[in-house]
mmCIF file of C-alpha atoms and ligand atoms in Angstrom:
data_model
loop_
_atom_site.group_PDB
_atom_site.id
_atom_site.type_symbol
_atom_site.label_atom_id
_atom_site.label_comp_id
_atom_site.label_asym_id
_atom_site.label_seq_id
_atom_site.Cartn_x
_atom_site.Cartn_y
_atom_site.Cartn_z
ATOM 1 C CA MET X 12 -17.334 23.794 13.011
ATOM 2 C CA ILE X 13 -16.075 20.244 13.580
ATOM 3 C CA GLN X 14 -12.389 19.406 13.127
ATOM 4 C CA MET X 15 -11.420 16.059 11.645
ATOM 5 C CA THR X 16 -7.949 14.566 11.337
ATOM 6 C CA LEU X 17 -7.020 11.872 8.809
ATOM 7 C CA ILE X 18 -4.149 9.652 9.998
ATOM 8 C CA GLN X 19 -2.584 7.665 7.143
ATOM 9 C CA ILE X 20 0.280 5.169 7.431
ATOM 10 C CA ASP X 21 2.983 6.222 4.953
ATOM 11 C CA ASN X 22 3.727 3.786 2.119
ATOM 12 C CA TYR X 23 2.115 0.942 4.076
ATOM 13 C CA GLY X 24 1.160 -1.426 1.262
ATOM 14 C CA PRO X 25 4.716 -1.913 -0.021
ATOM 15 C CA TRP X 26 5.996 -2.129 3.576
ATOM 16 C CA THR X 27 3.691 -5.041 4.338
ATOM 17 C CA VAL X 28 5.238 -7.138 1.566
ATOM 18 C CA THR X 29 8.911 -6.075 1.818
ATOM 19 C CA PRO X 30 11.175 -8.015 1.657
ATOM 20 C CA THR X 31 8.481 -10.709 1.621
ATOM 21 C CA PRO X 32 4.848 -10.651 2.824
ATOM 22 C CA ARG X 33 4.974 -10.048 6.558
ATOM 23 C CA ARG X 34 3.137 -12.489 8.867
ATOM 24 C CA GLU X 35 -0.525 -11.378 8.944
ATOM 25 C CA SER X 36 -0.784 -11.759 12.715
ATOM 26 C CA ASP X 37 2.145 -9.349 13.080
ATOM 27 C CA LEU X 38 0.386 -6.830 10.791
ATOM 28 C CA GLN X 39 -2.791 -7.206 12.887
ATOM 29 C CA ILE X 40 -0.791 -6.604 16.075
ATOM 30 C CA LEU X 41 0.876 -3.528 14.555
ATOM 31 C CA GLN X 42 -2.458 -2.072 13.361
ATOM 32 C CA ALA X 43 -4.190 -2.743 16.691
ATOM 33 C CA GLU X 44 -1.319 -1.295 18.731
ATOM 34 C CA LEU X 45 -1.056 1.765 16.455
ATOM 35 C CA TYR X 46 -4.826 2.338 16.828
ATOM 36 C CA ALA X 47 -4.660 2.030 20.628
ATOM 37 C CA ASP X 48 -1.580 4.276 20.727
ATOM 38 C CA LEU X 49 -3.244 6.980 18.627
ATOM 39 C CA GLN X 50 -6.466 6.653 20.670
ATOM 40 C CA ARG X 51 -4.497 7.186 23.880
ATOM 41 C CA GLN X 52 -2.670 10.248 22.523
ATOM 42 C CA PHE X 53 -5.742 11.876 20.953
ATOM 43 C CA ALA X 54 -7.762 11.093 24.106
ATOM 44 C CA ALA X 55 -5.173 12.996 26.144
ATOM 45 C CA LYS X 56 -6.463 16.065 24.274
ATOM 46 C CA GLN X 57 -10.135 14.956 24.440
ATOM 47 C CA GLY X 58 -10.066 13.732 20.855
ATOM 48 C CA LEU X 59 -11.578 10.466 19.601
ATOM 49 C CA VAL X 60 -10.132 8.146 16.939
ATOM 50 C CA PHE X 61 -12.137 5.741 14.752
ATOM 51 C CA PHE X 62 -10.173 2.776 13.354
ATOM 52 C CA MET X 63 -11.990 2.852 9.969
ATOM 53 C CA ARG X 64 -9.529 0.907 7.692
ATOM 54 C CA PHE X 65 -6.555 0.920 10.147
ATOM 55 C CA ASP X 66 -4.146 2.159 7.442
ATOM 56 C CA ASN X 67 -6.435 5.196 7.260
ATOM 57 C CA MET X 68 -8.039 6.331 10.508
ATOM 58 C CA LEU X 69 -10.224 9.372 11.177
ATOM 59 C CA ALA X 70 -10.283 11.339 14.431
ATOM 60 C CA ILE X 71 -12.395 14.162 15.778
ATOM 61 C CA SER X 72 -9.760 16.647 16.957
ATOM 62 C CA ASN X 73 -11.535 19.813 18.095
ATOM 63 C CA GLY X 74 -9.251 21.607 20.550
ATOM 64 C CA MET X 75 -6.047 20.114 19.101
ATOM 65 C CA ASP X 76 -3.562 22.387 17.299
ATOM 66 C CA MET X 77 -0.518 21.909 15.054
ATOM 67 C CA GLU X 78 1.833 21.252 17.970
ATOM 68 C CA ASP X 79 -0.489 18.550 19.337
ATOM 69 C CA HIS X 80 -0.523 16.772 15.981
ATOM 70 C CA LEU X 81 3.259 17.116 15.459
ATOM 71 C CA ARG X 82 3.949 15.633 18.903
ATOM 72 C CA ILE X 83 1.808 12.579 18.157
ATOM 73 C CA GLN X 84 3.369 12.166 14.722
ATOM 74 C CA GLU X 85 6.911 12.367 16.169
ATOM 75 C CA SER X 86 6.095 9.905 18.952
ATOM 76 C CA ILE X 87 4.774 7.341 16.449
ATOM 77 C CA GLY X 88 7.846 7.815 14.249
ATOM 78 C CA ASN X 89 10.141 7.245 17.243
ATOM 79 C CA ARG X 90 8.510 3.953 18.276
ATOM 80 C CA TYR X 91 7.126 2.209 15.190
ATOM 81 C CA PRO X 92 8.715 0.725 12.016
ATOM 82 C CA ILE X 93 6.357 2.912 10.007
ATOM 83 C CA THR X 94 5.477 6.627 10.011
ATOM 84 C CA VAL X 95 2.138 8.417 9.718
ATOM 85 C CA SER X 96 1.063 11.481 7.785
ATOM 86 C CA MET X 97 -1.940 13.515 8.794
ATOM 87 C CA GLY X 98 -4.443 15.878 7.199
ATOM 88 C CA VAL X 99 -6.619 18.242 9.224
ATOM 89 C CA GLY X 100 -9.796 20.016 8.094
ATOM 90 C CA THR X 101 -12.809 21.809 9.534
ATOM 91 C CA ALA X 102 -16.325 22.315 8.189
ATOM 92 C CA ARG X 103 -19.958 22.648 9.189
ATOM 93 C CA THR X 104 -20.453 18.930 8.583
ATOM 94 C CA PRO X 105 -18.145 16.014 9.482
ATOM 95 C CA TYR X 106 -18.210 14.713 5.906
ATOM 96 C CA ASP X 107 -16.871 18.002 4.541
ATOM 97 C CA ALA X 108 -14.294 18.286 7.326
ATOM 98 C CA GLN X 109 -12.828 14.851 6.495
ATOM 99 C CA ARG X 110 -13.015 15.658 2.769
ATOM 100 C CA LYS X 111 -10.907 18.787 3.352
ATOM 101 C CA ALA X 112 -8.483 16.896 5.611
ATOM 102 C CA THR X 113 -8.072 14.205 2.953
ATOM 103 C CA LYS X 114 -7.602 16.720 0.134
ATOM 104 C CA ALA X 115 -4.977 18.598 2.150
ATOM 105 C CA LEU X 116 -2.957 15.409 2.607
ATOM 106 C CA GLN X 117 -3.467 14.229 -0.985
ATOM 107 C CA SER X 118 -1.991 17.545 -2.190
ATOM 108 C CA HIS X 119 1.338 16.420 -0.675
ATOM 109 C CA GLY X 120 1.542 13.218 -2.699
ATOM 110 C CA GLY X 121 0.127 9.723 -2.803
ATOM 111 C CA ALA X 122 -0.232 7.323 0.125
ATOM 112 C CA GLN X 123 2.504 5.113 -1.381
ATOM 113 C CA SER X 124 4.736 7.929 -2.609
ATOM 114 C CA GLU X 125 8.293 7.258 -1.394
ATOM 115 C CA ASP X 126 8.866 11.031 -1.179
ATOM 116 C CA ARG X 127 5.918 11.645 1.153
ATOM 117 C CA LYS X 128 6.791 10.889 4.748
ATOM 118 C CA GLU X 129 5.451 12.270 8.071
ATOM 119 C CA VAL X 130 3.533 15.099 6.385
ATOM 120 C CA LEU X 131 1.179 17.220 8.482
ATOM 121 C CA ALA X 132 -1.195 18.989 6.094
ATOM 122 C CA ILE X 133 -3.494 21.421 7.880
ATOM 123 C CA ASP X 134 -6.313 22.891 5.796
ATOM 124 C CA SER X 135 -7.860 24.631 8.829
ATOM 125 C CA LEU X 136 -8.271 24.360 12.611
ATOM 126 C CA ALA X 137 -11.497 24.884 14.568
ATOM 127 C CA ASP X 138 -11.598 27.975 16.760
ATOM 128 C CA GLU X 139 -13.101 28.270 20.240
ATOM 129 C CA ASN X 140 -16.572 28.423 18.696
ATOM 130 C CA GLY X 141 -16.152 24.966 17.243
ATOM 131 C CA PHE X 142 -18.307 22.153 18.562
ATOM 132 C CA VAL X 143 -18.809 18.426 18.171
ATOM 133 C CA GLN X 144 -22.110 16.583 17.811
ATOM 134 C CA ILE X 145 -21.945 12.796 18.123
ATOM 135 C CA ALA X 146 -24.741 10.237 18.052
ATOM 136 C CA HIS X 147 -24.206 6.921 19.854
ATOM 137 C CA ILE X 148 -26.500 4.490 18.030
ATOM 138 C CA ASP X 149 -27.306 1.102 19.540
ATOM 139 C CA ILE X 150 -29.284 -1.944 18.481
ATOM 140 C CA ASN X 151 -32.056 -2.774 20.933
ATOM 141 C CA GLY X 152 -31.604 -5.921 22.989
ATOM 142 C CA ILE X 153 -28.972 -7.547 20.812
ATOM 143 C CA THR X 154 -27.794 -9.748 23.645
ATOM 144 C CA GLU X 155 -31.138 -11.497 24.104
ATOM 145 C CA THR X 156 -32.321 -11.508 20.506
ATOM 146 C CA LEU X 157 -29.085 -12.310 18.696
ATOM 147 C CA THR X 158 -25.918 -12.791 20.761
ATOM 148 C CA ASP X 159 -27.499 -15.461 22.985
ATOM 149 C CA THR X 160 -29.558 -17.166 20.281
ATOM 150 C CA MET X 161 -27.764 -17.011 16.925
ATOM 151 C CA PRO X 162 -24.367 -18.186 15.743
ATOM 152 C CA ALA X 163 -21.834 -15.429 16.460
ATOM 153 C CA TYR X 164 -21.005 -14.858 12.816
ATOM 154 C CA ASP X 165 -24.685 -14.459 11.898
ATOM 155 C CA THR X 166 -25.024 -11.728 14.534
ATOM 156 C CA SER X 167 -21.951 -10.018 13.130
ATOM 157 C CA PHE X 168 -23.572 -10.122 9.662
ATOM 158 C CA VAL X 169 -26.706 -8.397 11.039
ATOM 159 C CA VAL X 170 -24.599 -5.700 12.704
ATOM 160 C CA ASN X 171 -22.730 -5.209 9.425
ATOM 161 C CA ARG X 172 -26.014 -4.763 7.541
ATOM 162 C CA VAL X 173 -27.140 -2.157 10.084
ATOM 163 C CA GLN X 174 -23.829 -0.351 9.657
ATOM 164 C CA HIS X 175 -24.267 -0.190 5.881
ATOM 165 C CA PHE X 176 -27.863 1.017 6.247
ATOM 166 C CA LEU X 177 -26.804 3.821 8.617
ATOM 167 C CA MET X 178 -23.760 4.848 6.552
ATOM 168 C CA LYS X 179 -25.914 5.084 3.414
ATOM 169 C CA LYS X 180 -28.531 7.268 5.129
ATOM 170 C CA LEU X 181 -26.206 9.467 7.179
ATOM 171 C CA ILE X 182 -23.729 10.360 4.420
ATOM 172 C CA LYS X 183 -26.618 12.125 2.656
ATOM 173 C CA LYS X 184 -26.829 14.421 5.694
ATOM 174 C CA GLY X 185 -23.078 15.103 5.799
ATOM 175 C CA SER X 186 -22.721 12.786 8.808
ATOM 176 C CA LEU X 187 -20.237 9.919 9.238
ATOM 177 C CA LEU X 188 -20.840 6.508 10.856
ATOM 178 C CA PHE X 189 -18.274 4.271 12.545
ATOM 179 C CA PHE X 190 -18.636 0.827 14.173
ATOM 180 C CA ILE X 191 -17.196 1.015 17.682
ATOM 181 C CA GLY X 192 -17.778 -2.499 18.985
ATOM 182 C CA GLY X 193 -20.556 -4.867 20.006
ATOM 183 C CA ASP X 194 -23.747 -3.461 18.517
ATOM 184 C CA ASN X 195 -22.648 0.140 18.792
ATOM 185 C CA PHE X 196 -22.012 2.863 16.264
ATOM 186 C CA MET X 197 -20.882 6.462 16.665
ATOM 187 C CA SER X 198 -21.879 9.126 14.171
ATOM 188 C CA PRO X 199 -20.136 12.491 14.068
ATOM 189 C CA CYS X 200 -23.248 14.404 12.950
ATOM 190 C CA ASN X 201 -22.795 18.167 13.241
ATOM 191 C CA GLY X 202 -25.676 19.787 11.361
ATOM 192 C CA LEU X 203 -28.074 16.829 11.728
ATOM 193 C CA ALA X 204 -31.182 17.633 13.777
ATOM 194 C CA PRO X 205 -32.394 14.921 16.193
ATOM 195 C CA GLU X 206 -35.581 14.712 14.128
ATOM 196 C CA GLY X 207 -33.457 13.866 11.080
ATOM 197 C CA LEU X 208 -31.779 10.990 12.927
ATOM 198 C CA LEU X 209 -35.137 9.807 14.271
ATOM 199 C CA LYS X 210 -36.473 9.670 10.706
ATOM 200 C CA ILE X 211 -33.549 7.471 9.681
ATOM 201 C CA ILE X 212 -33.988 5.195 12.715
ATOM 202 C CA ASN X 213 -37.693 4.869 11.938
ATOM 203 C CA GLU X 214 -36.854 3.678 8.430
ATOM 204 C CA LYS X 215 -35.779 0.442 10.134
ATOM 205 C CA ASP X 216 -38.140 -1.595 7.938
ATOM 206 C CA GLU X 217 -35.231 -1.839 5.503
ATOM 207 C CA ILE X 218 -33.246 -3.751 8.140
ATOM 208 C CA LYS X 219 -36.031 -4.925 10.528
ATOM 209 C CA ILE X 220 -33.893 -3.960 13.544
ATOM 210 C CA ALA X 221 -34.948 -1.559 16.317
ATOM 211 C CA LEU X 222 -32.416 1.167 17.076
ATOM 212 C CA LYS X 223 -32.034 3.922 19.645
ATOM 213 C CA ALA X 224 -29.607 6.829 19.836
ATOM 214 C CA GLY X 225 -28.203 9.240 22.337
ATOM 215 C CA ILE X 226 -26.808 12.485 20.928
ATOM 216 C CA GLY X 227 -24.207 14.632 22.654
ATOM 217 C CA LYS X 228 -23.189 18.184 21.727
ATOM 218 C CA ALA X 229 -20.104 19.758 23.317
ATOM 219 C CA SER X 230 -16.804 21.557 22.677
ATOM 220 C CA THR X 231 -14.743 18.367 22.371
ATOM 221 C CA ALA X 232 -15.243 14.816 21.084
ATOM 222 C CA GLU X 233 -14.766 13.305 24.536
ATOM 223 C CA LYS X 234 -17.425 15.482 26.147
ATOM 224 C CA ALA X 235 -19.856 14.998 23.247
ATOM 225 C CA ALA X 236 -19.374 11.206 23.260
ATOM 226 C CA ASN X 237 -19.913 11.056 27.019
ATOM 227 C CA LEU X 238 -23.111 13.100 26.755
ATOM 228 C CA ALA X 239 -24.289 10.777 23.968
ATOM 229 C CA ASP X 240 -23.650 7.786 26.263
ATOM 230 C CA LEU X 241 -25.560 9.459 29.103
ATOM 231 C CA ALA X 242 -28.451 10.251 26.747
ATOM 232 C CA LEU X 243 -28.494 6.598 25.643
ATOM 233 C CA GLU X 244 -28.563 5.488 29.280
ATOM 234 C CA GLU X 245 -31.563 7.767 29.876
ATOM 235 C CA ILE X 246 -33.394 5.952 27.067
ATOM 236 C CA ARG X 247 -32.369 2.540 28.511
ATOM 237 C CA GLY X 248 -33.460 3.682 31.987
ATOM 238 C CA GLY X 249 -36.898 4.744 30.758
ATOM 239 C CA PHE X 250 -36.319 8.388 31.685
ATOM 240 C CA THR X 251 -37.501 9.237 28.186
ATOM 241 C CA TYR X 252 -39.601 7.379 25.626
ATOM 242 C CA ASP X 253 -37.772 9.106 22.776
ATOM 243 C CA LEU X 254 -35.804 6.830 20.490
ATOM 244 C CA VAL X 255 -33.379 9.724 19.974
ATOM 245 C CA HIS X 256 -32.364 11.799 22.983
ATOM 246 C CA LEU X 257 -30.076 14.870 22.919
ATOM 247 C CA MET X 258 -27.890 16.162 25.747
ATOM 248 C CA LYS X 259 -25.874 19.383 25.474
ATOM 249 C CA GLU X 260 -22.810 20.634 27.384
HETATM 250 N N1 GTP O 317 -17.529 0.584 22.272
HETATM 251 C C1 GTP O 317 -18.610 0.404 23.025
HETATM 252 N N2 GTP O 317 -19.175 -0.819 23.096
HETATM 253 C C2 GTP O 317 -20.285 -0.952 23.881
HETATM 254 C C3 GTP O 317 -20.820 0.115 24.621
HETATM 255 N N3 GTP O 317 -21.909 -0.345 25.304
HETATM 256 C C4 GTP O 317 -22.041 -1.651 24.981
HETATM 257 N N4 GTP O 317 -21.061 -2.010 24.131
HETATM 258 C C5 GTP O 317 -20.885 -3.297 23.485
HETATM 259 O O1 GTP O 317 -22.180 -3.676 23.003
HETATM 260 C C6 GTP O 317 -22.467 -5.003 23.430
HETATM 261 C C7 GTP O 317 -23.931 -5.106 23.768
HETATM 262 O O2 GTP O 317 -24.141 -4.279 24.911
HETATM 263 P P1 GTP O 317 -25.564 -3.582 25.086
HETATM 264 O O3 GTP O 317 -25.827 -2.671 23.944
HETATM 265 O O4 GTP O 317 -25.590 -2.970 26.442
HETATM 266 O O5 GTP O 317 -26.552 -4.844 25.060
HETATM 267 P P2 GTP O 317 -28.023 -4.924 24.474
HETATM 268 O O6 GTP O 317 -28.440 -6.332 24.584
HETATM 269 O O7 GTP O 317 -28.096 -4.304 23.122
HETATM 270 O O8 GTP O 317 -28.879 -4.065 25.506
HETATM 271 P P3 GTP O 317 -29.555 -2.672 25.206
HETATM 272 O O9 GTP O 317 -28.569 -1.830 24.440
HETATM 273 O O10 GTP O 317 -29.847 -2.106 26.556
HETATM 274 O O11 GTP O 317 -30.804 -2.931 24.390
HETATM 275 C C8 GTP O 317 -21.558 -5.246 24.628
HETATM 276 O O12 GTP O 317 -21.239 -6.628 24.697
HETATM 277 C C9 GTP O 317 -20.331 -4.421 24.311
HETATM 278 O O13 GTP O 317 -19.482 -5.160 23.431
HETATM 279 C C10 GTP O 317 -20.173 1.388 24.503
HETATM 280 O O14 GTP O 317 -20.573 2.378 25.090
HETATM 281 N N5 GTP O 317 -19.082 1.473 23.683
#
């Protein structure tokens, strides 16, 4: 089972415009600092946070219990002008785990409900048999073919199109897809066989972009992500001609 945690800023919309619309650069600084802060605290427990929409972030939290989540929630409440609520869920696939985490939190009230503040809604926690499978997907040679030859915004548009293509294909398999910077994506993909990811990557005619992917499988997000990176490096280094390469703990 994979464990996913939804982190949602409480009543954020109204806060951003009270008493008047807050300076956008200040909101961007708050969101970026909150993301980095959460990343640092989840990473301390070998978790991994994806910024998603910033007011709603998803983390892989295998190995983290109620106390771990409460400590993070309290620390944010002590140091920020806003508070966060969290939902936690586990399932065979990442999509279902985040669906359960979301439903658990939604059962405590709406995101902009004034009564809902610093809720921790745990549907379920992964046990010691839980595991994480993450694919690190990368566009081939983006530096030479796009970054160094096209206007920066045009390259960003291509990366965005690849992201949409991958999200559309992977959600059908119960897998999630997050942009993590540059030309890189990470897909929590418990339950997806490497052959299934290879099939998706080979459907690149829809986007006319060559992709490769390292997959890692381990007890925590940090270990799985690192194995995925190592598998990707093995592809880059020519140690394998596979376009999708799996490494296990
Ligand atoms: N978050 C994150 N970003 C990365 C990682 N590796 C590379 N990047 C980013 O991706 C950009 C492109 O790096 P590469 O993917 O190595 O460059 P490339 O031209 O695609 O080369 P190949 O991937 O070897 O084909 C870099 O400028 C970084 O911004 C990673 O592991 N994590």
